[in-house]
Structure formats: C-alpha cells, structure tokens
Short mmCIF file of C-alpha atoms in Angstrom, two decimals:
data_model
loop_
_atom_site.label_atom_id
_atom_site.label_comp_id
_atom_site.label_asym_id
_atom_site.label_seq_id
_atom_site.Cartn_x
_atom_site.Cartn_y
_atom_site.Cartn_z
CA MET A 166 -0.13 0.04 -0.09
CA THR A 167 1.50 2.98 -0.85
CA VAL A 168 0.82 7.08 0.08
CA CYS A 169 -1.06 9.63 -1.74
CA GLN A 170 1.67 12.26 -0.98
CA SER A 171 -1.31 15.16 -1.61
CA CYS A 172 -3.78 13.84 0.60
CA ASP A 173 -3.96 11.96 3.95
CA SER A 174 -5.13 8.27 3.05
CA SER A 175 -3.84 5.83 1.54
CA SER A 176 -4.78 4.06 -1.30
CA ALA A 177 -7.30 1.60 -2.35
CA VAL A 178 -6.49 -1.93 -2.04
CA CYS A 179 -8.54 -4.98 -2.84
CA VAL A 180 -9.48 -6.50 0.06
CA ILE A 181 -10.33 -10.77 0.07
CA ASN A 182 -10.64 -12.14 3.60
CA GLY A 183 -8.77 -10.54 6.61
CA VAL A 184 -7.62 -8.39 9.02
CA PRO A 185 -3.69 -7.92 9.15
CA GLN A 186 -1.70 -9.47 11.93
CA GLY A 187 -1.91 -6.57 15.30
CA SER A 188 -3.91 -3.85 13.38
CA VAL A 189 -6.06 -1.68 15.78
CA LEU A 190 -8.98 -2.56 13.40
CA ARG A 191 -9.19 -5.65 14.01
CA PRO A 192 -11.31 -6.25 16.99
CA VAL A 193 -13.49 -3.44 16.02
CA LEU A 194 -14.08 -5.14 12.57
CA PHE A 195 -14.67 -8.50 14.63
CA ILE A 196 -17.20 -7.53 16.99
CA VAL A 197 -19.19 -5.72 13.05
CA TYR A 198 -18.68 -9.41 11.97
CA ILE A 199 -20.17 -11.76 15.37
CA ASN A 200 -22.49 -8.45 16.31
CA ASP A 201 -25.85 -10.14 14.15
CA ILE A 202 -25.21 -13.15 15.59
CA CYS A 203 -27.79 -12.19 18.36
CA GLU A 204 -30.06 -12.39 15.70
CA VAL A 205 -29.84 -16.02 15.38
CA VAL A 206 -30.93 -16.86 18.96
CA PRO A 207 -34.06 -17.30 19.93
CA SER A 208 -35.95 -15.71 22.37
CA GLY A 209 -35.16 -17.14 25.90
CA VAL A 210 -31.82 -17.76 25.35
CA THR A 211 -29.01 -15.39 26.21
CA VAL A 212 -25.89 -14.85 24.75
CA LYS A 213 -23.68 -12.20 26.56
CA LEU A 214 -20.52 -11.71 24.07
CA PHE A 215 -16.96 -10.43 25.15
CA ALA A 216 -14.35 -10.79 22.76
CA ASP A 217 -14.08 -13.55 20.12
CA ASP A 218 -15.99 -15.73 23.66
CA ALA A 219 -19.55 -15.75 23.91
CA LYS A 220 -21.13 -17.66 26.69
CA LEU A 221 -25.20 -18.74 25.95
CA TYR A 222 -27.61 -18.80 29.08
CA SER A 223 -31.15 -20.34 29.55
CA VAL A 224 -33.68 -20.67 32.75
CA PHE A 225 -35.34 -23.81 32.73
CA GLY A 226 -39.19 -23.42 33.87
CA ASN A 227 -42.65 -24.26 32.68
CA THR A 228 -42.51 -22.85 29.36
CA LEU A 229 -38.78 -23.10 28.50
CA ALA A 230 -37.18 -26.62 28.21
CA PRO A 231 -33.52 -27.99 27.02
CA ASP A 232 -33.49 -28.72 23.29
CA CYS A 233 -34.02 -23.91 23.35
CA LEU A 234 -30.47 -23.91 23.96
CA GLN A 235 -29.70 -26.90 21.70
CA ASN A 236 -32.06 -25.13 19.10
CA CYS A 237 -30.10 -22.31 19.75
CA LEU A 238 -26.33 -24.60 19.74
CA THR A 239 -27.67 -25.38 15.90
CA ALA A 240 -29.01 -22.37 14.99
CA ILE A 241 -24.85 -20.57 15.95
CA SER A 242 -23.15 -23.19 14.16
CA ASP A 243 -25.33 -23.06 11.10
CA TRP A 244 -24.58 -19.25 11.27
CA SER A 245 -21.03 -19.77 11.61
CA ASN A 246 -20.92 -22.29 8.88
CA HIS A 247 -22.81 -19.38 6.78
CA TRP A 248 -20.26 -16.90 7.34
CA GLN A 249 -17.16 -19.19 7.46
CA LEU A 250 -15.80 -18.81 11.13
CA THR A 251 -14.88 -21.80 12.75
CA LEU A 252 -16.14 -22.78 16.42
CA SER A 253 -14.41 -24.30 18.37
CA PRO A 254 -16.88 -27.16 20.59
CA THR A 255 -13.78 -28.44 22.14
CA LYS A 256 -13.04 -25.55 24.63
CA CYS A 257 -17.06 -25.81 25.22
CA SER A 258 -19.22 -26.88 27.87
CA VAL A 259 -22.36 -26.97 29.92
CA LEU A 260 -22.73 -26.11 33.31
CA HIS A 261 -26.32 -26.71 34.78
CA VAL A 262 -26.43 -23.35 38.25
CA MET A 263 -28.27 -24.44 40.93
CA PRO A 264 -29.62 -23.18 44.18
CA ALA A 265 -27.98 -24.73 46.98
CA GLY A 266 -30.13 -27.10 47.78
CA VAL A 267 -31.14 -28.47 43.75
CA SER A 268 -28.49 -31.49 42.87
CA CYS A 269 -28.68 -31.32 39.14
CA THR A 270 -27.56 -34.99 38.46
CA ASN A 271 -30.88 -36.16 37.48
CA ILE A 272 -30.05 -33.17 34.06
CA SER A 273 -28.63 -35.55 31.24
CA PHE A 274 -29.95 -33.04 27.97
CA PRO A 275 -27.13 -33.77 25.60
CA TYR A 276 -25.44 -30.40 24.32
CA HIS A 277 -23.98 -30.51 21.18
CA ILE A 278 -22.50 -28.66 18.18
CA ASP A 279 -22.06 -30.12 14.99
CA ASN A 280 -22.40 -33.53 16.74
CA VAL A 281 -19.06 -33.03 19.12
CA ALA A 282 -21.36 -33.02 22.17
CA LEU A 283 -20.04 -30.48 24.75
CA PRO A 284 -18.78 -31.95 27.82
CA VAL A 285 -21.54 -30.69 31.57
CA VAL A 286 -18.64 -29.20 34.27
CA ASP A 287 -19.22 -28.35 37.07
CA PHE A 288 -17.26 -25.59 37.55
CA VAL A 289 -15.63 -22.75 35.03
CA THR A 290 -12.93 -20.57 34.40
CA ASP A 291 -14.39 -17.57 33.02
CA LEU A 292 -11.86 -13.62 32.42
CA GLY A 293 -9.67 -15.76 35.01
CA VAL A 294 -12.32 -17.05 37.74
CA THR A 295 -13.75 -19.91 38.84
CA TYR A 296 -17.18 -20.75 40.04
CA ASP A 297 -18.76 -23.76 40.37
CA ASN A 298 -22.78 -24.47 39.52
CA LYS A 299 -23.70 -23.06 42.99
CA LEU A 300 -22.57 -19.63 41.76
CA LYS A 301 -19.40 -20.15 45.04
CA PHE A 302 -16.29 -19.07 43.69
CA GLN A 303 -14.29 -21.72 45.91
CA PRO A 304 -12.69 -23.37 43.16
CA HIS A 305 -11.29 -20.23 42.33
CA ILE A 306 -10.11 -19.56 46.28
CA ASP A 307 -8.01 -22.96 46.45
CA ARG A 308 -7.06 -22.31 43.08
CA ILE A 309 -5.56 -18.56 45.12
CA VAL A 310 -4.68 -20.56 48.33
CA SER A 311 -2.75 -23.28 46.59
CA LYS A 312 -0.83 -21.12 44.58
CA ALA A 313 0.64 -19.12 47.30
CA ALA A 314 1.23 -21.89 49.75
CA LEU A 315 3.99 -22.98 46.61
CA HIS A 316 5.23 -19.70 46.83
CA ALA A 317 5.61 -19.18 49.80
CA LYS A 318 7.05 -22.82 50.14
CA LEU A 319 9.68 -22.55 47.69
CA ILE A 320 10.47 -19.34 49.51
CA LEU A 321 11.28 -20.79 52.64
CA LYS A 322 13.68 -23.34 50.20
CA CYS A 323 15.05 -20.99 48.85
CA PHE A 324 15.74 -18.40 51.61
CA GLN A 325 18.15 -19.70 54.94
CA SER A 326 17.33 -16.38 57.26
CA ARG A 327 13.27 -17.57 59.43
CA ASP A 328 13.66 -12.86 59.77
CA LEU A 329 9.54 -12.73 59.52
CA GLY A 330 10.46 -9.01 57.84
CA LEU A 331 12.96 -10.44 55.14
CA LEU A 332 10.87 -14.25 54.52
CA SER A 333 7.26 -11.10 53.79
CA ARG A 334 9.73 -9.00 52.03
CA ALA A 335 10.17 -11.92 49.84
CA PHE A 336 6.29 -12.61 49.59
#
C-alpha cells in the first residue's frame, strides 16, 4: 500500500478477507463481523459476547425446555458455517447452575455443536475467575491459596534466614 503525498488517505487496495495481525482495527472489525449473531438467538435464550467468547444461558421452567438451548446452538453453528467462522466445540462446556439445596444429577440433556458432544462440568473459569454450579467461588479461592502455598514453600526453600520481615517482603 502506498501513501498519496498530496492527500491524507492511502490508495485503495482490494482485500479478499482477513485483517493484518496486530491491527488496531482487528477487534472492531471482528465485533462488527459477529455482532449479528445475536439475531439468530431464539427468544428465551440470552447471549453475552465478549471479544471472541460467547456465553449462552437460559432459565428452564414451565415454558422453556432444554431443547430450546440446543436449537440456539444449532442456529449459531449454522450461522458460523454460513459466514465461514470456525467454532471450537472442544473449548465449550455446559454448566448447570442450580440453587444450593438442589442436585443437578438428574439433568441429562445432551448438548452438541456440529455433532461434537459438549461436556457437562461442575465449574468453569471465565475471564480468570473460577466458579462452580452453585455460583460459589470456592474453586477460585482454592486455586489462589494453593498457588500462594507453593510460593511460600519455594521462598522458605530458597532463603536460609527465618527473619519474618525478610520472608514477608520476599513473599
């Protein structure tokens, strides 16, 4: 691409697809590209988009059944195939969120994307925060405490001094 000396714009270039790696336009164009995905989502299912992630959820009750969520997954899969945007079903999972006193062992609806079964999990990590199917953060707290304990053991192993001030600063 050459820059015209007499004006402020670049010369026109035919682009078949893609955006250069690291371009500041990349996130904006991606959002414009996928923004209409929300239009294929049926009523009763909510979709939340953040960068290249999408979260789908629905509250099942008397009027809505689990197959509505599967229909949504199928519609999104069809949409992504139409627009040549590859989904990664291996990065997807199903989390059944239930109230504290209710067990979710009797839920067995098999969700899938492009004939790939989605695993049902007891907890997920989203944007660096881990929570379980009761929306409790105990898995996140456990991971942080475990990591801190490993760091503390490493510091104790590396320092001969047992001066609490020094060890606290090192930690």
